[in-house]
JSON list of C-alpha atoms in Angstrom, two decimals:
[
{"chain": "B", "resi": 11, "resn": "MET", "atom": "CA", "xyz": [0.00, 0.22, 0.07]},
{"chain": "B", "resi": 12, "resn": "ILE", "atom": "CA", "xyz": [1.47, 3.45, -0.88]},
{"chain": "B", "resi": 13, "resn": "ALA", "atom": "CA", "xyz": [0.02, 6.59, 1.10]},
{"chain": "B", "resi": 14, "resn": "ASP", "atom": "CA", "xyz": [-0.59, 9.98, -0.50]},
{"chain": "B", "resi": 15, "resn": "LEU", "atom": "CA", "xyz": [1.41, 12.81, 0.72]},
{"chain": "B", "resi": 16, "resn": "ASN", "atom": "CA", "xyz": [-0.85, 15.49, 1.62]},
{"chain": "B", "resi": 17, "resn": "ILE", "atom": "CA", "xyz": [0.64, 17.98, 3.75]},
{"chain": "B", "resi": 18, "resn": "ASP", "atom": "CA", "xyz": [-1.56, 20.39, 5.66]},
{"chain": "B", "resi": 19, "resn": "ILE", "atom": "CA", "xyz": [-0.33, 23.85, 6.22]},
{"chain": "B", "resi": 20, "resn": "PRO", "atom": "CA", "xyz": [-1.60, 25.68, 9.24]},
{"chain": "B", "resi": 21, "resn": "ALA", "atom": "CA", "xyz": [-3.92, 28.36, 8.26]},
{"chain": "B", "resi": 22, "resn": "TRP", "atom": "CA", "xyz": [-1.91, 30.61, 10.38]},
{"chain": "B", "resi": 23, "resn": "PHE", "atom": "CA", "xyz": [1.26, 30.79, 8.10]},
{"chain": "B", "resi": 24, "resn": "LYS", "atom": "CA", "xyz": [-1.02, 32.30, 5.37]},
{"chain": "B", "resi": 25, "resn": "GLU", "atom": "CA", "xyz": [-2.74, 34.74, 7.72]},
{"chain": "B", "resi": 26, "resn": "LYS", "atom": "CA", "xyz": [0.89, 35.80, 9.68]},
{"chain": "B", "resi": 27, "resn": "ALA", "atom": "CA", "xyz": [2.71, 35.87, 6.08]},
{"chain": "B", "resi": 28, "resn": "GLU", "atom": "CA", "xyz": [-0.25, 38.29, 4.58]},
{"chain": "B", "resi": 29, "resn": "ALA", "atom": "CA", "xyz": [-0.27, 40.51, 7.49]},
{"chain": "B", "resi": 30, "resn": "ALA", "atom": "CA", "xyz": [3.69, 41.14, 7.63]},
{"chain": "B", "resi": 31, "resn": "ARG", "atom": "CA", "xyz": [3.85, 41.17, 3.60]},
{"chain": "B", "resi": 32, "resn": "PRO", "atom": "CA", "xyz": [3.61, 44.98, 3.24]},
{"chain": "B", "resi": 33, "resn": "GLN", "atom": "CA", "xyz": [6.21, 45.14, 5.99]},
{"chain": "B", "resi": 34, "resn": "ILE", "atom": "CA", "xyz": [8.94, 43.12, 4.58]},
{"chain": "B", "resi": 35, "resn": "LYS", "atom": "CA", "xyz": [11.67, 45.95, 3.24]},
{"chain": "B", "resi": 36, "resn": "ASP", "atom": "CA", "xyz": [14.99, 44.40, 3.79]},
{"chain": "B", "resi": 37, "resn": "ILE", "atom": "CA", "xyz": [16.68, 41.39, 5.13]},
{"chain": "B", "resi": 38, "resn": "ASP", "atom": "CA", "xyz": [16.21, 42.58, 8.77]},
{"chain": "B", "resi": 39, "resn": "SER", "atom": "CA", "xyz": [12.42, 42.75, 8.66]},
{"chain": "B", "resi": 40, "resn": "ALA", "atom": "CA", "xyz": [12.57, 39.65, 6.85]},
{"chain": "B", "resi": 41, "resn": "MET", "atom": "CA", "xyz": [14.48, 37.90, 9.59]},
{"chain": "B", "resi": 42, "resn": "ALA", "atom": "CA", "xyz": [12.11, 39.24, 12.25]},
{"chain": "B", "resi": 43, "resn": "LEU", "atom": "CA", "xyz": [9.55, 37.15, 10.06]},
{"chain": "B", "resi": 44, "resn": "ALA", "atom": "CA", "xyz": [11.35, 34.09, 10.11]},
{"chain": "B", "resi": 45, "resn": "ILE", "atom": "CA", "xyz": [11.98, 34.57, 14.10]},
{"chain": "B", "resi": 46, "resn": "GLU", "atom": "CA", "xyz": [8.38, 35.51, 14.64]},
{"chain": "B", "resi": 47, "resn": "PHE", "atom": "CA", "xyz": [7.22, 32.21, 12.52]},
{"chain": "B", "resi": 48, "resn": "SER", "atom": "CA", "xyz": [9.44, 29.96, 15.14]},
{"chain": "B", "resi": 49, "resn": "ALA", "atom": "CA", "xyz": [8.23, 32.03, 18.00]},
{"chain": "B", "resi": 50, "resn": "GLU", "atom": "CA", "xyz": [4.60, 31.53, 16.95]},
{"chain": "B", "resi": 51, "resn": "ASN", "atom": "CA", "xyz": [5.20, 28.00, 16.02]},
{"chain": "B", "resi": 52, "resn": "ILE", "atom": "CA", "xyz": [6.00, 27.31, 19.49]},
{"chain": "B", "resi": 53, "resn": "ARG", "atom": "CA", "xyz": [2.97, 28.92, 21.08]},
{"chain": "B", "resi": 54, "resn": "ARG", "atom": "CA", "xyz": [0.67, 26.92, 18.24]},
{"chain": "B", "resi": 55, "resn": "GLY", "atom": "CA", "xyz": [2.45, 23.33, 19.25]},
{"chain": "B", "resi": 56, "resn": "HIS", "atom": "CA", "xyz": [3.07, 23.28, 15.84]},
{"chain": "B", "resi": 57, "resn": "GLY", "atom": "CA", "xyz": [6.34, 21.92, 15.45]},
{"chain": "B", "resi": 58, "resn": "GLY", "atom": "CA", "xyz": [10.20, 22.71, 16.55]},
{"chain": "B", "resi": 59, "resn": "PRO", "atom": "CA", "xyz": [11.49, 26.40, 17.01]},
{"chain": "B", "resi": 60, "resn": "PHE", "atom": "CA", "xyz": [12.55, 27.15, 13.43]},
{"chain": "B", "resi": 61, "resn": "GLY", "atom": "CA", "xyz": [10.92, 29.43, 10.90]},
{"chain": "B", "resi": 62, "resn": "ALA", "atom": "CA", "xyz": [12.08, 30.40, 7.55]},
{"chain": "B", "resi": 63, "resn": "VAL", "atom": "CA", "xyz": [10.99, 32.90, 4.52]},
{"chain": "B", "resi": 64, "resn": "VAL", "atom": "CA", "xyz": [11.55, 33.21, 0.88]},
{"chain": "B", "resi": 65, "resn": "ILE", "atom": "CA", "xyz": [11.90, 36.80, -0.45]},
{"chain": "B", "resi": 66, "resn": "ARG", "atom": "CA", "xyz": [12.86, 38.43, -4.01]},
{"chain": "B", "resi": 67, "resn": "ALA", "atom": "CA", "xyz": [16.25, 39.79, -3.89]},
{"chain": "B", "resi": 68, "resn": "ASP", "atom": "CA", "xyz": [15.46, 43.04, -5.95]},
{"chain": "B", "resi": 69, "resn": "ASP", "atom": "CA", "xyz": [12.81, 44.40, -3.91]},
{"chain": "B", "resi": 70, "resn": "HIS", "atom": "CA", "xyz": [12.59, 42.07, -0.76]},
{"chain": "B", "resi": 71, "resn": "SER", "atom": "CA", "xyz": [8.94, 40.97, -1.40]},
{"chain": "B", "resi": 72, "resn": "LEU", "atom": "CA", "xyz": [7.80, 37.88, 0.40]},
{"chain": "B", "resi": 73, "resn": "VAL", "atom": "CA", "xyz": [7.28, 35.02, -1.39]},
{"chain": "B", "resi": 74, "resn": "ALA", "atom": "CA", "xyz": [6.46, 32.39, 1.29]},
{"chain": "B", "resi": 75, "resn": "ALA", "atom": "CA", "xyz": [7.04, 31.70, 4.85]},
{"chain": "B", "resi": 76, "resn": "GLY", "atom": "CA", "xyz": [6.61, 28.90, 7.05]},
{"chain": "B", "resi": 77, "resn": "ALA", "atom": "CA", "xyz": [7.96, 26.77, 10.11]},
{"chain": "B", "resi": 78, "resn": "ASN", "atom": "CA", "xyz": [8.94, 23.56, 11.27]},
{"chain": "B", "resi": 79, "resn": "LEU", "atom": "CA", "xyz": [6.25, 21.09, 11.15]},
{"chain": "B", "resi": 80, "resn": "VAL", "atom": "CA", "xyz": [7.86, 17.75, 12.33]},
{"chain": "B", "resi": 81, "resn": "THR", "atom": "CA", "xyz": [6.11, 16.72, 15.15]},
{"chain": "B", "resi": 82, "resn": "SER", "atom": "CA", "xyz": [2.62, 17.95, 14.84]},
{"chain": "B", "resi": 83, "resn": "ARG", "atom": "CA", "xyz": [2.85, 16.22, 10.88]},
{"chain": "B", "resi": 84, "resn": "GLY", "atom": "CA", "xyz": [5.31, 13.16, 11.72]},
{"chain": "B", "resi": 85, "resn": "LEU", "atom": "CA", "xyz": [7.35, 13.92, 9.09]},
{"chain": "B", "resi": 86, "resn": "SER", "atom": "CA", "xyz": [11.10, 14.24, 10.00]},
{"chain": "B", "resi": 87, "resn": "SER", "atom": "CA", "xyz": [11.79, 16.57, 6.45]},
{"chain": "B", "resi": 88, "resn": "LEU", "atom": "CA", "xyz": [9.34, 19.45, 7.54]},
{"chain": "B", "resi": 89, "resn": "HIS", "atom": "CA", "xyz": [12.01, 22.01, 8.80]},
{"chain": "B", "resi": 90, "resn": "ALA", "atom": "CA", "xyz": [11.06, 25.33, 8.26]},
{"chain": "B", "resi": 91, "resn": "GLU", "atom": "CA", "xyz": [13.46, 25.78, 5.27]},
{"chain": "B", "resi": 92, "resn": "VAL", "atom": "CA", "xyz": [12.15, 22.92, 3.46]},
{"chain": "B", "resi": 93, "resn": "VAL", "atom": "CA", "xyz": [8.56, 24.00, 4.24]},
{"chain": "B", "resi": 94, "resn": "ALA", "atom": "CA", "xyz": [9.00, 27.68, 2.99]},
{"chain": "B", "resi": 95, "resn": "LEU", "atom": "CA", "xyz": [10.86, 26.54, 0.06]},
{"chain": "B", "resi": 96, "resn": "SER", "atom": "CA", "xyz": [8.42, 24.15, -0.87]},
{"chain": "B", "resi": 97, "resn": "LEU", "atom": "CA", "xyz": [5.50, 26.45, -0.38]},
{"chain": "B", "resi": 98, "resn": "ALA", "atom": "CA", "xyz": [7.84, 28.96, -2.77]},
{"chain": "B", "resi": 99, "resn": "GLN", "atom": "CA", "xyz": [7.92, 26.08, -5.32]},
{"chain": "B", "resi": 100, "resn": "ARG", "atom": "CA", "xyz": [4.03, 25.80, -5.65]},
{"chain": "B", "resi": 101, "resn": "MET", "atom": "CA", "xyz": [3.88, 29.84, -5.52]},
{"chain": "B", "resi": 102, "resn": "LEU", "atom": "CA", "xyz": [5.96, 30.15, -8.13]},
{"chain": "B", "resi": 103, "resn": "LYS", "atom": "CA", "xyz": [5.05, 26.72, -10.17]},
{"chain": "B", "resi": 104, "resn": "THR", "atom": "CA", "xyz": [8.86, 25.40, -10.60]},
{"chain": "B", "resi": 105, "resn": "TRP", "atom": "CA", "xyz": [11.01, 22.97, -8.61]},
{"chain": "B", "resi": 106, "resn": "ASP", "atom": "CA", "xyz": [13.85, 25.42, -9.70]},
{"chain": "B", "resi": 107, "resn": "LEU", "atom": "CA", "xyz": [13.33, 28.80, -8.13]},
{"chain": "B", "resi": 108, "resn": "HIS", "atom": "CA", "xyz": [16.43, 30.16, -10.08]},
{"chain": "B", "resi": 109, "resn": "SER", "atom": "CA", "xyz": [14.14, 30.24, -12.88]},
{"chain": "B", "resi": 110, "resn": "ALA", "atom": "CA", "xyz": [11.87, 32.70, -10.80]},
{"chain": "B", "resi": 111, "resn": "GLY", "atom": "CA", "xyz": [14.55, 35.18, -10.34]},
{"chain": "B", "resi": 112, "resn": "GLU", "atom": "CA", "xyz": [16.84, 35.44, -7.53]},
{"chain": "B", "resi": 113, "resn": "LEU", "atom": "CA", "xyz": [15.44, 34.64, -4.37]},
{"chain": "B", "resi": 114, "resn": "ILE", "atom": "CA", "xyz": [16.60, 34.71, -0.50]},
{"chain": "B", "resi": 115, "resn": "LEU", "atom": "CA", "xyz": [16.22, 32.03, 1.76]},
{"chain": "B", "resi": 116, "resn": "VAL", "atom": "CA", "xyz": [16.06, 33.70, 5.49]},
{"chain": "B", "resi": 117, "resn": "SER", "atom": "CA", "xyz": [16.11, 31.01, 8.11]},
{"chain": "B", "resi": 118, "resn": "SER", "atom": "CA", "xyz": [15.88, 31.98, 11.79]},
{"chain": "B", "resi": 119, "resn": "CYS", "atom": "CA", "xyz": [18.56, 29.15, 12.53]},
{"chain": "B", "resi": 120, "resn": "GLU", "atom": "CA", "xyz": [21.90, 28.07, 9.99]},
{"chain": "B", "resi": 121, "resn": "PRO", "atom": "CA", "xyz": [20.81, 24.79, 8.17]},
{"chain": "B", "resi": 122, "resn": "CYS", "atom": "CA", "xyz": [21.02, 21.59, 9.59]},
{"chain": "B", "resi": 123, "resn": "ILE", "atom": "CA", "xyz": [22.82, 19.26, 6.74]},
{"chain": "B", "resi": 124, "resn": "MET", "atom": "CA", "xyz": [19.49, 18.31, 5.29]},
{"chain": "B", "resi": 125, "resn": "CYS", "atom": "CA", "xyz": [18.57, 21.93, 4.73]},
{"chain": "B", "resi": 126, "resn": "MET", "atom": "CA", "xyz": [21.94, 22.47, 3.38]},
{"chain": "B", "resi": 127, "resn": "GLY", "atom": "CA", "xyz": [20.96, 20.10, 0.92]},
{"chain": "B", "resi": 128, "resn": "ALA", "atom": "CA", "xyz": [17.64, 21.81, 0.07]},
{"chain": "B", "resi": 129, "resn": "THR", "atom": "CA", "xyz": [18.94, 25.03, -0.43]},
{"chain": "B", "resi": 130, "resn": "ILE", "atom": "CA", "xyz": [21.44, 23.67, -2.64]},
{"chain": "B", "resi": 131, "resn": "TRP", "atom": "CA", "xyz": [18.91, 22.09, -4.98]},
{"chain": "B", "resi": 132, "resn": "SER", "atom": "CA", "xyz": [16.19, 24.62, -4.50]},
{"chain": "B", "resi": 133, "resn": "GLY", "atom": "CA", "xyz": [17.42, 27.14, -6.72]},
{"chain": "B", "resi": 134, "resn": "VAL", "atom": "CA", "xyz": [17.90, 29.83, -4.34]},
{"chain": "B", "resi": 135, "resn": "THR", "atom": "CA", "xyz": [20.88, 32.29, -4.87]},
{"chain": "B", "resi": 136, "resn": "HIS", "atom": "CA", "xyz": [21.31, 33.76, -1.44]},
{"chain": "B", "resi": 137, "resn": "LEU", "atom": "CA", "xyz": [20.80, 32.30, 2.45]},
{"chain": "B", "resi": 138, "resn": "VAL", "atom": "CA", "xyz": [20.74, 34.49, 5.46]},
{"chain": "B", "resi": 139, "resn": "CYS", "atom": "CA", "xyz": [20.71, 33.02, 8.82]},
{"chain": "B", "resi": 140, "resn": "GLY", "atom": "CA", "xyz": [19.97, 33.99, 12.19]},
{"chain": "B", "resi": 141, "resn": "ALA", "atom": "CA", "xyz": [21.25, 31.67, 14.95]},
{"chain": "B", "resi": 142, "resn": "ARG", "atom": "CA", "xyz": [23.72, 29.42, 14.47]},
{"chain": "B", "resi": 143, "resn": "GLY", "atom": "CA", "xyz": [24.25, 25.64, 14.45]},
{"chain": "B", "resi": 144, "resn": "SER", "atom": "CA", "xyz": [25.55, 25.68, 17.69]},
{"chain": "B", "resi": 145, "resn": "ASP", "atom": "CA", "xyz": [22.71, 27.82, 19.44]},
{"chain": "B", "resi": 146, "resn": "ALA", "atom": "CA", "xyz": [20.54, 24.83, 18.02]},
{"chain": "B", "resi": 147, "resn": "GLU", "atom": "CA", "xyz": [22.80, 22.21, 19.24]},
{"chain": "B", "resi": 148, "resn": "LEU", "atom": "CA", "xyz": [23.07, 24.16, 22.97]},
{"chain": "B", "resi": 149, "resn": "ALA", "atom": "CA", "xyz": [19.03, 23.32, 22.80]},
{"chain": "B", "resi": 150, "resn": "GLY", "atom": "CA", "xyz": [19.78, 20.10, 22.50]},
{"chain": "B", "resi": 151, "resn": "PHE", "atom": "CA", "xyz": [19.06, 19.62, 18.38]},
{"chain": "B", "resi": 152, "resn": "ASP", "atom": "CA", "xyz": [21.29, 17.54, 16.26]},
{"chain": "B", "resi": 153, "resn": "GLU", "atom": "CA", "xyz": [22.65, 19.17, 13.26]},
{"chain": "B", "resi": 154, "resn": "GLY", "atom": "CA", "xyz": [24.13, 16.56, 11.16]},
{"chain": "B", "resi": 155, "resn": "PRO", "atom": "CA", "xyz": [27.43, 16.15, 9.86]},
{"chain": "B", "resi": 156, "resn": "LYS", "atom": "CA", "xyz": [27.67, 19.45, 8.07]},
{"chain": "B", "resi": 157, "resn": "PRO", "atom": "CA", "xyz": [31.06, 20.15, 6.79]},
{"chain": "B", "resi": 158, "resn": "GLU", "atom": "CA", "xyz": [33.07, 22.42, 8.91]},
{"chain": "B", "resi": 159, "resn": "HIS", "atom": "CA", "xyz": [33.23, 25.42, 6.30]},
{"chain": "B", "resi": 160, "resn": "TRP", "atom": "CA", "xyz": [29.27, 24.70, 5.14]},
{"chain": "B", "resi": 161, "resn": "GLU", "atom": "CA", "xyz": [29.21, 28.49, 4.20]},
{"chain": "B", "resi": 162, "resn": "ASP", "atom": "CA", "xyz": [31.89, 27.80, 1.35]},
{"chain": "B", "resi": 163, "resn": "GLN", "atom": "CA", "xyz": [30.52, 24.62, -0.07]},
{"chain": "B", "resi": 164, "resn": "LEU", "atom": "CA", "xyz": [27.45, 26.99, -0.48]},
{"chain": "B", "resi": 165, "resn": "ARG", "atom": "CA", "xyz": [29.19, 30.18, -2.27]},
{"chain": "B", "resi": 166, "resn": "GLN", "atom": "CA", "xyz": [30.97, 27.35, -4.58]},
{"chain": "B", "resi": 167, "resn": "ARG", "atom": "CA", "xyz": [27.67, 26.46, -5.66]},
{"chain": "B", "resi": 168, "resn": "GLY", "atom": "CA", "xyz": [26.66, 30.11, -6.04]},
{"chain": "B", "resi": 169, "resn": "ILE", "atom": "CA", "xyz": [24.57, 30.53, -2.95]},
{"chain": "B", "resi": 170, "resn": "ALA", "atom": "CA", "xyz": [25.65, 33.94, -1.17]},
{"chain": "B", "resi": 171, "resn": "VAL", "atom": "CA", "xyz": [25.85, 33.30, 2.61]},
{"chain": "B", "resi": 172, "resn": "GLN", "atom": "CA", "xyz": [25.16, 35.62, 5.62]},
{"chain": "B", "resi": 173, "resn": "VAL", "atom": "CA", "xyz": [25.24, 34.52, 8.93]},
{"chain": "B", "resi": 174, "resn": "ASP", "atom": "CA", "xyz": [24.55, 35.99, 12.68]},
{"chain": "B", "resi": 175, "resn": "VAL", "atom": "CA", "xyz": [21.73, 38.44, 11.51]},
{"chain": "B", "resi": 176, "resn": "GLN", "atom": "CA", "xyz": [19.73, 39.01, 14.80]},
{"chain": "B", "resi": 177, "resn": "ARG", "atom": "CA", "xyz": [21.18, 35.86, 16.07]},
{"chain": "B", "resi": 178, "resn": "ASP", "atom": "CA", "xyz": [20.52, 36.73, 19.83]},
{"chain": "B", "resi": 179, "resn": "ALA", "atom": "CA", "xyz": [16.87, 37.08, 18.82]},
{"chain": "B", "resi": 180, "resn": "ALA", "atom": "CA", "xyz": [16.81, 33.97, 17.03]},
{"chain": "B", "resi": 181, "resn": "ALA", "atom": "CA", "xyz": [19.15, 31.98, 19.61]},
{"chain": "B", "resi": 182, "resn": "LYS", "atom": "CA", "xyz": [16.74, 32.96, 22.52]},
{"chain": "B", "resi": 183, "resn": "VAL", "atom": "CA", "xyz": [13.82, 31.27, 20.63]},
{"chain": "B", "resi": 184, "resn": "LEU", "atom": "CA", "xyz": [15.47, 28.35, 20.88]},
{"chain": "B", "resi": 185, "resn": "ALA", "atom": "CA", "xyz": [16.58, 28.76, 24.42]},
{"chain": "B", "resi": 186, "resn": "HIS", "atom": "CA", "xyz": [12.67, 29.28, 25.37]},
{"chain": "B", "resi": 187, "resn": "TYR", "atom": "CA", "xyz": [11.91, 26.25, 23.67]},
{"chain": "B", "resi": 188, "resn": "ALA", "atom": "CA", "xyz": [14.17, 23.84, 25.15]},
{"chain": "B", "resi": 189, "resn": "SER", "atom": "CA", "xyz": [13.95, 25.55, 28.90]},
{"chain": "B", "resi": 190, "resn": "GLY", "atom": "CA", "xyz": [10.02, 25.38, 28.11]},
{"chain": "B", "resi": 191, "resn": "GLY", "atom": "CA", "xyz": [10.23, 21.34, 27.75]},
{"chain": "B", "resi": 192, "resn": "GLY", "atom": "CA", "xyz": [9.82, 21.52, 24.01]},
{"chain": "B", "resi": 193, "resn": "LYS", "atom": "CA", "xyz": [10.34, 18.19, 22.44]},
{"chain": "B", "resi": 194, "resn": "ILE", "atom": "CA", "xyz": [14.05, 17.48, 21.08]},
{"chain": "B", "resi": 195, "resn": "TYR", "atom": "CA", "xyz": [13.74, 15.52, 18.12]},
{"chain": "B", "resi": 196, "resn": "ASN", "atom": "CA", "xyz": [17.05, 13.80, 16.61]},
{"chain": "B", "resi": 197, "resn": "ALA", "atom": "CA", "xyz": [17.74, 11.07, 14.80]},
{"chain": "B", "resi": 198, "resn": "ARG", "atom": "CA", "xyz": [18.42, 8.72, 17.52]},
{"chain": "B", "resi": 199, "resn": "GLY", "atom": "CA", "xyz": [14.98, 9.58, 19.16]},
{"chain": "B", "resi": 200, "resn": "GLN", "atom": "CA", "xyz": [16.40, 11.05, 22.15]},
{"chain": "B", "resi": 201, "resn": "SER", "atom": "CA", "xyz": [15.17, 14.25, 23.84]}
]
């Protein structure tokens, strides 16, 4: 038996993104939205403390926004970056986001190994990160066997990388989640 893969995206994603759309003017406001998605996701109990948005490089207009849905949807691949990239691909009707122009993935945390791969294959031309992988690991998450100089790996593939944008604010969401007893999930099922 083969199951269908229909992923129920929370209605608040669209509502919050539409309300924030006029406020996205630059990288900082896009990061603020990604962090807001990560915090709201905790409040609503929909998954881990991670948020991401996809914006256009030329005018910073919002294409898509999402948050981590791993625990609420029971799918280990539904990290915030994967959700936001998937929603952008659906919105723009293409699996290759580069074909829709230069796009920026703005994530509340630097990518784990899976999201690093998703970033490469998505076609985005820029990645902007808030918290560091070490902040996620401090909260208990496993970032996987990412190369030590992962930023250089992305740059070699034509993806510009900017880190530490509002790092303190993004790291606080991770710490809040961990201290509040949020489910810490990883490949070994440990929490």
